[in-house]
Every structure is written in structure tokens, then in C-alpha cells.
Amino acid sequence: MDYILTAENLGKHYRHSNALSGFSMHIPKGSIYGFVGRNGAGKTTLLNIIAGVEPMDAGKITTKRDLRVSYLKQLPDFSPEITVLETFSEFANEQKAKQILTKFNITRFDQPMGTLSGGQVKRVALANVLIQEPDLLILDEPTNHLDLEMTEYLENYLNRSNVTLLMVTHDRYFLDRVCNEIIEIDNKRFYRYK
């Protein structure tokens, strides 16, 4: 099978507890995984490690060569003085950026990021990761701050694209409609469901 990423015995330890211990998985191209579990179970920590924004204390991650990863953090951070459109500058695809932003009800492209609400910032960040067309897309709570129409657009976008997806969400309906496998993290144990 064509695995784009393999995680072996990942572990993360904080001062008084293990946030994550012994997590392993093989991620085939085109698979869509949803991670569920109570708050504090280690879901975001796991995404941070796989995305490479947080170091692991144990284990190993192997990826296919030149793997392009895009990560929507739970709390995205942008420089407050740059404009909405300037957040896309490295992708140089202005028309597509405006198109996706409009779907997420962001229409003032010259507005400084510092003047946007938390929900608007999250939607700009979501548009940013979608436009990159990565091999591996990692989304932490993507439907927070989306209305029904925006959620349906995202669902259709993900179902149409051939992206490999790892996602944390509390939106059970969205999870059922998009994911083909669910991994529950409960008390440092991992349970997989089709």
C-alpha cells in the first residue's frame, strides 16, 4: 500500500503527565481520518506533532519524499497588520483566494487581520490551507465558526479533492459525512472505527 506517512510509538510528556503515549498509524494516500475524544485527551498534541509544529519526546515519523503538509491550527495566528489577501501572498493565486474567501463570507480583502473577529481569522486560515492543495491536510476543529452553507461547501470541497486528511472535530455530523475512519483517543488508548 502507498503510505504517505507512518507514525511509530509517538509520545509526548509534559511536566506532570503524558499527553500522548504509544501512538502508531500508517496513513495511506487518500484516506480521511477523524480524531475524537474528550478535551485534554491529546488530539491537538497529536496533530501538532504530525504537522511538525511541536516536537515529540518518543517515537518516529516517516513521510514520503517531498510531502506537502498544510495545517489549520485550532487558534491560527497572523501578523495583525497584514491584510486578508496578503496572507495568501506566497501562493500567488489571487483569484482563487478571493473565490474561497467569498465562500467563507470574507469579502473585504484589504482588511487588516488585526481587525477581524476570531471566527473570521479562523475562516481566513481555513481558506489558506485549502488553496495550498497539499498532499496531507490537517484540520483542527475546521467547522468552528462556519454556518451550515460554509460547512457544506467545505464538505463538498473535501469530498471532491483527492487529499489525505487528518481532522479533529466535535461536529459528529460532519465527521460522519467526510471521514472513512475514526480514531477515538480515550485515557491514552486508541480505538479505531470504520
PDB file of C-alpha atoms in Angstrom:
ATOM      1  CA  MET A   1       0.000   0.000   0.000  1.00  0.00           C
ATOM      2  CA  ASP A   2       1.102   3.572  -0.721  1.00  0.00           C
ATOM      3  CA  TYR A   3       1.624   5.176   2.712  1.00  0.00           C
ATOM      4  CA  ILE A   4       2.360   8.895   2.712  1.00  0.00           C
ATOM      5  CA  LEU A   5       3.125   8.979   6.445  1.00  0.00           C
ATOM      6  CA  THR A   6       3.947   6.420   9.108  1.00  0.00           C
ATOM      7  CA  ALA A   7       3.932   7.246  12.821  1.00  0.00           C
ATOM      8  CA  GLU A   8       5.560   4.798  15.229  1.00  0.00           C
ATOM      9  CA  ASN A   9       5.083   4.864  19.016  1.00  0.00           C
ATOM     10  CA  LEU A  10       4.693   8.626  19.277  1.00  0.00           C
ATOM     11  CA  GLY A  11       4.918  10.044  22.780  1.00  0.00           C
ATOM     12  CA  LYS A  12       4.720  13.487  24.329  1.00  0.00           C
ATOM     13  CA  HIS A  13       5.343  14.168  28.005  1.00  0.00           C
ATOM     14  CA  TYR A  14       4.541  17.302  29.948  1.00  0.00           C
ATOM     15  CA  ARG A  15       5.809  18.005  33.433  1.00  0.00           C
ATOM     16  CA  HIS A  16       3.152  16.065  35.325  1.00  0.00           C
ATOM     17  CA  SER A  17       1.605  13.804  32.696  1.00  0.00           C
ATOM     18  CA  ASN A  18       1.874  12.002  29.403  1.00  0.00           C
ATOM     19  CA  ALA A  19      -0.171  13.831  26.801  1.00  0.00           C
ATOM     20  CA  LEU A  20       0.387  11.027  24.335  1.00  0.00           C
ATOM     21  CA  SER A  21       1.938   7.588  24.548  1.00  0.00           C
ATOM     22  CA  GLY A  22       2.481   4.754  22.088  1.00  0.00           C
ATOM     23  CA  PHE A  23       0.507   6.143  19.137  1.00  0.00           C
ATOM     24  CA  SER A  24       1.200   4.381  15.828  1.00  0.00           C
ATOM     25  CA  MET A  25      -0.526   4.533  12.456  1.00  0.00           C
ATOM     26  CA  HIS A  26       0.076   4.153   8.728  1.00  0.00           C
ATOM     27  CA  ILE A  27      -1.657   6.782   6.613  1.00  0.00           C
ATOM     28  CA  PRO A  28      -2.451   5.648   3.069  1.00  0.00           C
ATOM     29  CA  LYS A  29      -2.818   8.189   0.282  1.00  0.00           C
ATOM     30  CA  GLY A  30      -6.411   9.440   0.004  1.00  0.00           C
ATOM     31  CA  SER A  31      -7.524   8.262   3.456  1.00  0.00           C
ATOM     32  CA  ILE A  32      -9.586  10.513   5.702  1.00  0.00           C
ATOM     33  CA  TYR A  33      -9.256  10.127   9.466  1.00  0.00           C
ATOM     34  CA  GLY A  34     -11.257  11.860  12.157  1.00  0.00           C
ATOM     35  CA  PHE A  35      -9.898  12.022  15.709  1.00  0.00           C
ATOM     36  CA  VAL A  36     -12.360  12.232  18.576  1.00  0.00           C
ATOM     37  CA  GLY A  37     -12.069  12.266  22.350  1.00  0.00           C
ATOM     38  CA  ARG A  38     -12.768  14.438  25.332  1.00  0.00           C
ATOM     39  CA  ASN A  39     -10.953  17.758  25.819  1.00  0.00           C
ATOM     40  CA  GLY A  40      -7.393  17.170  27.008  1.00  0.00           C
ATOM     41  CA  ALA A  41      -7.188  13.655  25.522  1.00  0.00           C
ATOM     42  CA  GLY A  42      -4.221  14.621  23.321  1.00  0.00           C
ATOM     43  CA  LYS A  43      -5.884  15.173  19.937  1.00  0.00           C
ATOM     44  CA  THR A  44      -4.377  18.605  19.228  1.00  0.00           C
ATOM     45  CA  THR A  45      -0.987  17.488  20.594  1.00  0.00           C
ATOM     46  CA  LEU A  46      -1.040  14.603  18.125  1.00  0.00           C
ATOM     47  CA  LEU A  47      -1.875  16.905  15.191  1.00  0.00           C
ATOM     48  CA  ASN A  48       0.856  19.349  16.260  1.00  0.00           C
ATOM     49  CA  ILE A  49       3.422  16.541  16.280  1.00  0.00           C
ATOM     50  CA  ILE A  50       2.370  15.111  12.909  1.00  0.00           C
ATOM     51  CA  ALA A  51       2.355  18.627  11.402  1.00  0.00           C
ATOM     52  CA  GLY A  52       5.858  19.227  12.767  1.00  0.00           C
ATOM     53  CA  VAL A  53       4.988  22.270  14.886  1.00  0.00           C
ATOM     54  CA  GLU A  54       5.605  20.509  18.210  1.00  0.00           C
ATOM     55  CA  PRO A  55       8.489  18.130  18.963  1.00  0.00           C
ATOM     56  CA  MET A  56       7.805  14.580  20.106  1.00  0.00           C
ATOM     57  CA  ASP A  57       9.539  13.042  23.099  1.00  0.00           C
ATOM     58  CA  ALA A  58       9.351   9.490  21.781  1.00  0.00           C
ATOM     59  CA  GLY A  59       8.739   7.674  18.524  1.00  0.00           C
ATOM     60  CA  LYS A  60       9.397   8.325  14.877  1.00  0.00           C
ATOM     61  CA  ILE A  61       7.556   9.809  11.887  1.00  0.00           C
ATOM     62  CA  THR A  62       8.455   8.774   8.344  1.00  0.00           C
ATOM     63  CA  THR A  63       6.954  10.574   5.343  1.00  0.00           C
ATOM     64  CA  LYS A  64       7.142  10.082   1.607  1.00  0.00           C
ATOM     65  CA  ARG A  65       9.655  12.362  -0.067  1.00  0.00           C
ATOM     66  CA  ASP A  66       8.598  15.977  -0.666  1.00  0.00           C
ATOM     67  CA  LEU A  67       5.347  15.550   1.275  1.00  0.00           C
ATOM     68  CA  ARG A  68       3.431  18.854   1.243  1.00  0.00           C
ATOM     69  CA  VAL A  69       1.524  19.370   4.506  1.00  0.00           C
ATOM     70  CA  SER A  70      -0.979  22.142   5.313  1.00  0.00           C
ATOM     71  CA  TYR A  71      -2.176  22.593   8.888  1.00  0.00           C
ATOM     72  CA  LEU A  72      -5.185  24.516  10.167  1.00  0.00           C
ATOM     73  CA  LYS A  73      -4.416  25.177  13.832  1.00  0.00           C
ATOM     74  CA  GLN A  74      -7.178  25.431  16.389  1.00  0.00           C
ATOM     75  CA  LEU A  75      -6.077  29.026  17.069  1.00  0.00           C
ATOM     76  CA  PRO A  76      -4.427  30.431  13.925  1.00  0.00           C
ATOM     77  CA  ASP A  77      -2.052  33.366  14.314  1.00  0.00           C
ATOM     78  CA  PHE A  78      -1.323  36.006  11.679  1.00  0.00           C
ATOM     79  CA  SER A  79       0.535  39.305  11.878  1.00  0.00           C
ATOM     80  CA  PRO A  80      -2.187  41.838  12.786  1.00  0.00           C
ATOM     81  CA  GLU A  81      -1.026  44.465  10.265  1.00  0.00           C
ATOM     82  CA  ILE A  82      -1.139  42.329   7.095  1.00  0.00           C
ATOM     83  CA  THR A  83      -4.313  42.311   5.032  1.00  0.00           C
ATOM     84  CA  VAL A  84      -6.553  39.320   4.390  1.00  0.00           C
ATOM     85  CA  LEU A  85      -5.226  38.972   0.843  1.00  0.00           C
ATOM     86  CA  GLU A  86      -1.584  39.311   1.954  1.00  0.00           C
ATOM     87  CA  THR A  87      -1.949  36.111   3.986  1.00  0.00           C
ATOM     88  CA  PHE A  88      -2.048  34.330   0.603  1.00  0.00           C
ATOM     89  CA  SER A  89       0.992  36.105  -0.910  1.00  0.00           C
ATOM     90  CA  GLU A  90       3.245  33.037  -1.030  1.00  0.00           C
ATOM     91  CA  PHE A  91       0.680  31.137  -3.121  1.00  0.00           C
ATOM     92  CA  ALA A  92       0.280  33.982  -5.678  1.00  0.00           C
ATOM     93  CA  ASN A  93      -3.195  32.803  -6.771  1.00  0.00           C
ATOM     94  CA  GLU A  94      -5.288  35.883  -6.034  1.00  0.00           C
ATOM     95  CA  GLN A  95      -8.436  34.947  -7.962  1.00  0.00           C
ATOM     96  CA  LYS A  96      -8.740  31.541  -6.324  1.00  0.00           C
ATOM     97  CA  ALA A  97      -8.044  33.072  -2.891  1.00  0.00           C
ATOM     98  CA  LYS A  98     -10.866  35.590  -3.372  1.00  0.00           C
ATOM     99  CA  GLN A  99     -13.182  32.820  -4.560  1.00  0.00           C
ATOM    100  CA  ILE A 100     -12.582  30.619  -1.492  1.00  0.00           C
ATOM    101  CA  LEU A 101     -12.685  33.593   0.905  1.00  0.00           C
ATOM    102  CA  THR A 102     -16.060  34.639  -0.510  1.00  0.00           C
ATOM    103  CA  LYS A 103     -17.409  31.135   0.153  1.00  0.00           C
ATOM    104  CA  PHE A 104     -16.426  31.693   3.795  1.00  0.00           C
ATOM    105  CA  ASN A 105     -18.117  35.118   3.867  1.00  0.00           C
ATOM    106  CA  ILE A 106     -14.872  37.144   3.870  1.00  0.00           C
ATOM    107  CA  THR A 107     -15.249  39.861   1.236  1.00  0.00           C
ATOM    108  CA  ARG A 108     -13.085  42.773   2.470  1.00  0.00           C
ATOM    109  CA  PHE A 109      -9.777  41.526   1.129  1.00  0.00           C
ATOM    110  CA  ASP A 110      -7.837  44.672   2.129  1.00  0.00           C
ATOM    111  CA  GLN A 111      -8.931  44.488   5.778  1.00  0.00           C
ATOM    112  CA  PRO A 112      -6.030  44.149   8.298  1.00  0.00           C
ATOM    113  CA  MET A 113      -6.054  40.782  10.079  1.00  0.00           C
ATOM    114  CA  GLY A 114      -5.919  42.518  13.461  1.00  0.00           C
ATOM    115  CA  THR A 115      -9.409  43.953  12.889  1.00  0.00           C
ATOM    116  CA  LEU A 116     -11.076  40.568  12.245  1.00  0.00           C
ATOM    117  CA  SER A 117     -13.023  38.556  14.811  1.00  0.00           C
ATOM    118  CA  GLY A 118     -11.667  35.192  15.976  1.00  0.00           C
ATOM    119  CA  GLY A 119     -14.152  33.399  13.733  1.00  0.00           C
ATOM    120  CA  GLN A 120     -13.144  35.447  10.687  1.00  0.00           C
ATOM    121  CA  VAL A 121      -9.447  34.749  11.357  1.00  0.00           C
ATOM    122  CA  LYS A 122     -10.203  31.004  11.512  1.00  0.00           C
ATOM    123  CA  ARG A 123     -12.051  31.179   8.179  1.00  0.00           C
ATOM    124  CA  VAL A 124      -9.150  33.054   6.522  1.00  0.00           C
ATOM    125  CA  ALA A 125      -6.785  30.383   7.877  1.00  0.00           C
ATOM    126  CA  LEU A 126      -9.055  27.631   6.517  1.00  0.00           C
ATOM    127  CA  ALA A 127      -9.092  29.263   3.069  1.00  0.00           C
ATOM    128  CA  ASN A 128      -5.274  29.468   3.271  1.00  0.00           C
ATOM    129  CA  VAL A 129      -4.785  25.736   3.860  1.00  0.00           C
ATOM    130  CA  LEU A 130      -7.319  24.731   1.186  1.00  0.00           C
ATOM    131  CA  ILE A 131      -5.697  26.852  -1.541  1.00  0.00           C
ATOM    132  CA  GLN A 132      -2.338  25.144  -0.981  1.00  0.00           C
ATOM    133  CA  GLU A 133      -3.682  21.823  -2.344  1.00  0.00           C
ATOM    134  CA  PRO A 134      -1.354  19.784  -0.093  1.00  0.00           C
ATOM    135  CA  ASP A 135      -0.702  16.032  -0.097  1.00  0.00           C
ATOM    136  CA  LEU A 136      -1.687  15.904   3.586  1.00  0.00           C
ATOM    137  CA  LEU A 137      -4.257  18.282   5.047  1.00  0.00           C
ATOM    138  CA  ILE A 138      -4.515  18.532   8.846  1.00  0.00           C
ATOM    139  CA  LEU A 139      -7.537  20.360  10.259  1.00  0.00           C
ATOM    140  CA  ASP A 140      -8.132  21.151  13.948  1.00  0.00           C
ATOM    141  CA  GLU A 141     -11.805  21.990  14.507  1.00  0.00           C
ATOM    142  CA  PRO A 142     -12.453  23.213  10.928  1.00  0.00           C
ATOM    143  CA  THR A 143     -16.215  23.717  11.316  1.00  0.00           C
ATOM    144  CA  ASN A 144     -15.967  26.029  14.321  1.00  0.00           C
ATOM    145  CA  HIS A 145     -17.249  29.454  13.147  1.00  0.00           C
ATOM    146  CA  LEU A 146     -18.789  28.021   9.957  1.00  0.00           C
ATOM    147  CA  ASP A 147     -22.509  28.274   9.252  1.00  0.00           C
ATOM    148  CA  LEU A 148     -24.384  25.440   7.520  1.00  0.00           C
ATOM    149  CA  GLU A 149     -23.707  26.728   3.992  1.00  0.00           C
ATOM    150  CA  MET A 150     -19.969  27.122   4.657  1.00  0.00           C
ATOM    151  CA  THR A 151     -19.815  23.657   6.255  1.00  0.00           C
ATOM    152  CA  GLU A 152     -21.499  22.145   3.203  1.00  0.00           C
ATOM    153  CA  TYR A 153     -19.019  23.944   0.915  1.00  0.00           C
ATOM    154  CA  LEU A 154     -16.104  22.536   2.950  1.00  0.00           C
ATOM    155  CA  GLU A 155     -17.631  19.046   2.925  1.00  0.00           C
ATOM    156  CA  ASN A 156     -18.063  19.135  -0.865  1.00  0.00           C
ATOM    157  CA  TYR A 157     -14.560  20.547  -1.338  1.00  0.00           C
ATOM    158  CA  LEU A 158     -13.007  17.748   0.718  1.00  0.00           C
ATOM    159  CA  ASN A 159     -15.091  15.048  -0.951  1.00  0.00           C
ATOM    160  CA  ARG A 160     -14.120  16.347  -4.437  1.00  0.00           C
ATOM    161  CA  SER A 161     -10.413  16.701  -3.757  1.00  0.00           C
ATOM    162  CA  ASN A 162      -8.087  13.727  -3.559  1.00  0.00           C
ATOM    163  CA  VAL A 163      -6.408  14.997  -0.405  1.00  0.00           C
ATOM    164  CA  THR A 164      -5.342  12.825   2.517  1.00  0.00           C
ATOM    165  CA  LEU A 165      -6.946  14.294   5.632  1.00  0.00           C
ATOM    166  CA  LEU A 166      -6.438  14.145   9.392  1.00  0.00           C
ATOM    167  CA  MET A 167      -9.059  16.054  11.340  1.00  0.00           C
ATOM    168  CA  VAL A 168     -10.145  16.783  14.880  1.00  0.00           C
ATOM    169  CA  THR A 169     -13.759  17.871  15.206  1.00  0.00           C
ATOM    170  CA  HIS A 170     -16.614  17.726  17.679  1.00  0.00           C
ATOM    171  CA  ASP A 171     -19.065  18.025  14.792  1.00  0.00           C
ATOM    172  CA  ARG A 172     -20.353  14.424  14.621  1.00  0.00           C
ATOM    173  CA  TYR A 173     -22.478  15.079  11.538  1.00  0.00           C
ATOM    174  CA  PHE A 174     -19.506  16.493   9.608  1.00  0.00           C
ATOM    175  CA  LEU A 175     -17.312  13.639  10.845  1.00  0.00           C
ATOM    176  CA  ASP A 176     -19.763  11.017   9.571  1.00  0.00           C
ATOM    177  CA  ARG A 177     -20.137  12.721   6.193  1.00  0.00           C
ATOM    178  CA  VAL A 178     -16.426  13.249   5.475  1.00  0.00           C
ATOM    179  CA  CYS A 179     -14.289  10.623   7.276  1.00  0.00           C
ATOM    180  CA  ASN A 180     -13.826   6.983   6.345  1.00  0.00           C
ATOM    181  CA  GLU A 181     -12.144   6.062   9.617  1.00  0.00           C
ATOM    182  CA  ILE A 182     -12.481   7.422  13.153  1.00  0.00           C
ATOM    183  CA  ILE A 183      -9.857   7.141  15.868  1.00  0.00           C
ATOM    184  CA  GLU A 184     -11.051   7.696  19.413  1.00  0.00           C
ATOM    185  CA  ILE A 185      -8.483   8.727  21.993  1.00  0.00           C
ATOM    186  CA  ASP A 186      -9.631   7.713  25.446  1.00  0.00           C
ATOM    187  CA  ASN A 187      -7.423   7.545  28.525  1.00  0.00           C
ATOM    188  CA  LYS A 188      -4.213   7.177  26.449  1.00  0.00           C
ATOM    189  CA  ARG A 189      -5.721   4.315  24.445  1.00  0.00           C
ATOM    190  CA  PHE A 190      -6.666   4.408  20.765  1.00  0.00           C
ATOM    191  CA  TYR A 191      -9.775   2.811  19.272  1.00  0.00           C
ATOM    192  CA  ARG A 192     -10.330   2.669  15.521  1.00  0.00           C
ATOM    193  CA  TYR A 193     -13.731   2.533  13.826  1.00  0.00           C
ATOM    194  CA  LYS A 194     -14.625   2.362  10.149  1.00  0.00           C
TER     195      LYS A 194
END
